[in-house]
Coordinates of N, CA, C and O in Angstrom, one line a residue:
M20 N 249.8 126.6 39.2 CA 250.0 125.7 40.3 C 248.6 125.6 41.0 O 248.0 126.6 41.4
T21 N 248.2 124.4 41.3 CA 246.9 124.2 42.0 C 247.2 123.9 43.4 O 248.2 123.2 43.7
N22 N 246.3 124.3 44.2 CA 246.4 124.0 45.7 C 245.5 122.7 45.9 O 244.3 122.8 45.9
V23 N 246.1 121.6 46.1 CA 245.4 120.4 46.3 C 245.3 120.1 47.8 O 246.3 120.0 48.5
Q24 N 244.1 120.0 48.4 CA 244.0 119.8 49.8 C 243.6 118.3 49.9 O 242.7 117.8 49.2
T25 N 244.3 117.6 50.8 CA 244.0 116.2 51.1 C 243.0 116.2 52.3 O 243.3 116.9 53.3
Q26 N 242.0 115.5 52.1 CA 241.0 115.5 53.2 C 241.2 114.2 54.0 O 241.2 113.1 53.4
Q27 N 241.5 114.4 55.3 CA 241.7 113.2 56.1 C 240.3 112.7 56.7 O 239.4 113.5 56.9
P28 N 240.2 111.4 56.8 CA 239.0 110.9 57.3 C 238.8 111.3 58.8 O 239.8 111.6 59.5
D29 N 237.6 111.4 59.2 CA 237.3 111.8 60.6 C 237.9 110.8 61.6 O 237.6 109.6 61.6
Q30 N 238.9 111.2 62.4 CA 239.6 110.4 63.3 C 239.0 110.5 64.7 O 239.7 110.2 65.7
T31 N 237.8 111.0 64.9 CA 237.2 111.2 66.2 C 236.5 109.9 66.6 O 235.7 109.5 65.8
F32 N 236.9 109.3 67.7 CA 236.2 108.1 68.1 C 234.9 108.4 68.7 O 234.7 109.3 69.5
R33 N 233.9 107.6 68.3 CA 232.5 107.7 68.9 C 232.2 106.4 69.6 O 232.4 105.3 69.1
L34 N 231.7 106.5 70.8 CA 231.2 105.4 71.6 C 229.9 104.9 71.0 O 228.9 105.6 71.1
R35 N 229.9 103.7 70.4 CA 228.7 103.2 69.8 C 228.9 101.7 69.6 O 229.9 101.2 69.9
T36 N 227.9 101.0 69.0 CA 228.0 99.6 68.7 C 229.0 99.5 67.5 O 228.8 100.3 66.5
Y37 N 229.9 98.5 67.5 CA 230.8 98.3 66.4 C 230.9 96.8 66.1 O 230.7 96.0 67.0
K38 N 231.2 96.5 64.8 CA 231.6 95.1 64.5 C 232.9 94.9 65.1 O 233.7 95.8 65.2
K39 N 233.2 93.7 65.6 CA 234.5 93.5 66.2 C 235.6 93.8 65.3 O 236.6 94.4 65.7
N40 N 235.5 93.3 64.0 CA 236.7 93.6 63.1 C 236.8 95.1 62.8 O 237.9 95.5 62.5
E41 N 235.7 95.8 62.9 CA 235.8 97.3 62.6 C 236.6 98.0 63.7 O 237.5 98.8 63.5
L42 N 236.3 97.6 65.0 CA 237.0 98.2 66.1 C 238.4 97.7 66.1 O 239.4 98.5 66.4
A43 N 238.6 96.4 65.8 CA 240.0 95.9 65.7 C 240.8 96.7 64.7 O 242.0 97.0 65.0
M44 N 240.3 97.0 63.6 CA 241.0 97.8 62.6 C 241.3 99.2 63.0 O 242.3 99.8 62.6
M45 N 240.5 99.7 63.9 CA 240.8 101.0 64.5 C 242.1 101.0 65.4 O 242.9 101.9 65.4
Y46 N 242.2 99.9 66.1 CA 243.4 99.7 67.0 C 244.6 99.3 66.2 O 245.7 99.5 66.6
F47 N 244.4 98.6 65.1 CA 245.5 98.0 64.3 C 245.3 98.4 62.8 O 245.1 97.5 62.0
P48 N 245.4 99.7 62.5 CA 245.1 100.1 61.1 C 246.1 99.7 60.0 O 245.7 99.7 58.9
D49 N 247.2 99.3 60.4 CA 248.3 99.0 59.4 C 248.5 97.6 59.1 O 249.5 97.2 58.5
V50 N 247.5 96.7 59.5 CA 247.6 95.3 59.3 C 246.3 94.8 58.6 O 245.4 95.6 58.5
S51 N 246.3 93.6 58.1 CA 245.1 93.1 57.5 C 244.0 92.9 58.5 O 244.2 93.0 59.7
K52 N 242.8 92.8 58.0 CA 241.6 92.6 58.9 C 241.8 91.4 59.8 O 241.5 91.5 61.0
D53 N 242.3 90.3 59.2 CA 242.4 89.1 60.0 C 243.5 89.3 61.1 O 243.3 88.9 62.3
A54 N 244.6 89.9 60.8 CA 245.6 90.1 61.8 C 245.2 91.1 62.9 O 245.4 90.9 64.1
A55 N 244.4 92.1 62.5 CA 243.9 93.1 63.4 C 242.9 92.4 64.4 O 243.0 92.6 65.6
S56 N 242.1 91.5 63.9 CA 241.1 90.7 64.7 C 241.9 89.8 65.7 O 241.5 89.7 66.9
R57 N 242.9 89.1 65.2 CA 243.7 88.3 66.1 C 244.4 89.0 67.2 O 244.3 88.7 68.4
N58 N 245.0 90.2 66.8 CA 245.7 91.0 67.8 C 244.7 91.5 68.8 O 244.9 91.6 70.0
F59 N 243.5 92.0 68.4 CA 242.5 92.5 69.2 C 242.0 91.4 70.2 O 241.9 91.7 71.4
R60 N 241.7 90.2 69.7 CA 241.3 89.1 70.6 C 242.4 88.8 71.7 O 242.1 88.6 72.8
R61 N 243.6 88.9 71.2 CA 244.7 88.6 72.1 C 244.8 89.7 73.2 O 245.0 89.4 74.4
W62 N 244.6 90.9 72.9 CA 244.6 92.0 73.9 C 243.5 91.8 74.9 O 243.7 92.0 76.1
I63 N 242.3 91.4 74.4 CA 241.2 91.1 75.4 C 241.6 89.9 76.3 O 241.4 90.0 77.5
R64 N 242.1 88.9 75.7 CA 242.5 87.7 76.5 C 243.6 88.0 77.6 O 243.6 87.4 78.6
Q65 N 244.5 88.9 77.2 CA 245.6 89.2 78.1 C 245.3 90.3 79.2 O 246.2 90.7 79.9
C66 N 244.0 90.7 79.3 CA 243.6 91.7 80.3 C 242.5 91.1 81.1 O 241.3 91.3 80.9
P67 N 242.8 90.3 82.2 CA 241.8 89.7 83.0 C 240.8 90.6 83.6 O 239.6 90.3 83.6
P68 N 241.2 91.8 84.1 CA 240.2 92.8 84.6 C 239.1 93.2 83.5 O 238.0 93.2 83.8
M69 N 239.6 93.3 82.3 CA 238.7 93.7 81.2 C 237.8 92.5 80.9 O 236.5 92.7 80.8
Q70 N 238.3 91.3 80.9 CA 237.5 90.1 80.6 C 236.4 89.9 81.7 O 235.3 89.6 81.4
K71 N 236.8 90.2 82.9 CA 235.9 90.0 84.0 C 234.7 91.0 83.9 O 233.5 90.6 84.0
E72 N 235.0 92.3 83.5 CA 233.9 93.3 83.3 C 233.1 92.9 82.1 O 231.9 93.0 82.2
L73 N 233.7 92.4 81.1 CA 232.9 92.1 79.9 C 232.0 90.9 80.2 O 230.8 90.9 79.8
R74 N 232.5 89.9 80.9 CA 231.7 88.7 81.2 C 230.5 89.1 82.1 O 229.4 88.6 82.0
A75 N 230.7 90.1 83.0 CA 229.7 90.5 83.9 C 228.5 91.1 83.2 O 227.4 91.1 83.7
I76 N 228.7 91.7 82.0 CA 227.6 92.3 81.3 C 227.1 91.4 80.1 O 226.4 91.9 79.3
G77 N 227.6 90.2 80.0 CA 227.1 89.2 79.1 C 227.9 89.2 77.7 O 227.3 88.8 76.7
Y78 N 229.1 89.5 77.7 CA 230.0 89.5 76.5 C 230.0 88.1 76.0 O 230.2 87.1 76.7
D79 N 229.8 88.0 74.7 CA 229.8 86.7 73.9 C 231.0 86.8 72.9 O 230.9 87.6 72.0
K80 N 232.0 86.1 73.1 CA 233.2 86.2 72.3 C 232.9 85.7 70.8 O 233.6 86.1 69.9
N81 N 231.8 85.0 70.6 CA 231.4 84.6 69.3 C 230.5 85.5 68.5 O 230.3 85.3 67.4
R82 N 230.0 86.5 69.2 CA 229.1 87.5 68.6 C 230.0 88.4 67.7 O 231.1 88.8 68.1
Q83 N 229.4 88.8 66.5 CA 230.2 89.6 65.6 C 230.2 91.1 66.0 O 231.1 91.8 65.6
Y84 N 229.3 91.5 66.8 CA 229.1 92.9 67.2 C 229.5 93.1 68.7 O 229.3 92.2 69.5
L85 N 230.0 94.3 69.0 CA 230.3 94.7 70.3 C 229.2 95.7 70.7 O 229.1 96.7 70.0
L86 N 228.5 95.5 71.8 CA 227.6 96.5 72.2 C 228.2 97.7 72.8 O 229.4 97.7 73.1
K87 N 227.5 98.8 72.8 CA 228.1 100.1 73.3 C 228.7 99.9 74.7 O 229.8 100.4 74.9
A88 N 228.1 99.2 75.6 CA 228.6 99.0 76.9 C 229.9 98.2 76.9 O 230.8 98.5 77.7
E89 N 230.0 97.3 76.0 CA 231.2 96.5 75.8 C 232.4 97.4 75.3 O 233.5 97.3 75.7
V90 N 232.0 98.2 74.3 CA 233.0 99.1 73.7 C 233.5 100.1 74.8 O 234.7 100.3 74.9
E91 N 232.6 100.5 75.6 CA 233.0 101.4 76.7 C 234.0 100.8 77.6 O 235.0 101.4 78.0
I92 N 233.8 99.5 78.0 CA 234.8 98.8 78.9 C 236.1 98.6 78.2 O 237.2 98.9 78.7
I93 N 236.1 98.2 76.9 CA 237.3 98.0 76.1 C 238.1 99.3 76.1 O 239.3 99.3 76.3
V94 N 237.4 100.4 75.8 CA 238.1 101.7 75.6 C 238.7 102.1 77.0 O 239.8 102.7 77.1
R95 N 238.0 101.8 78.0 CA 238.5 102.2 79.4 C 239.8 101.5 79.7 O 240.7 102.0 80.3
H96 N 239.9 100.2 79.2 CA 241.1 99.5 79.5 C 242.2 99.7 78.5 O 243.4 99.7 78.8
L97 N 241.9 99.9 77.2 CA 242.9 99.9 76.1 C 243.1 101.4 75.7 O 244.1 101.6 75.0
G98 N 242.3 102.3 76.1 CA 242.4 103.6 75.5 C 241.6 103.8 74.2 O 241.2 102.7 73.6
E99 N 241.4 105.0 73.8 CA 240.7 105.2 72.5 C 241.6 104.7 71.3 O 242.8 105.0 71.4
P100 N 241.0 104.1 70.3 CA 241.8 103.8 69.1 C 242.3 105.0 68.4 O 241.8 106.1 68.6
Y101 N 243.2 104.8 67.4 CA 243.8 105.8 66.5 C 245.0 106.4 67.1 O 245.7 106.5 67.7

């Protein structure tokens, strides 16, 4: 009998620059990338205080990447993913 160890991916969240769909998949890991992105955008739209903070630092909803400062705001409002 062999002892097979399953190695789990690192589930520790790091505050850094992320692609939007990458961060969306962290919040919605069990759905497709498109569905995760739609849900993530909806969460941002439905949180006016977060939107206000993001706009204040120059958030561009069309940019593919989220800057570290933007991720910090998102995590403060939504909590850490996973």
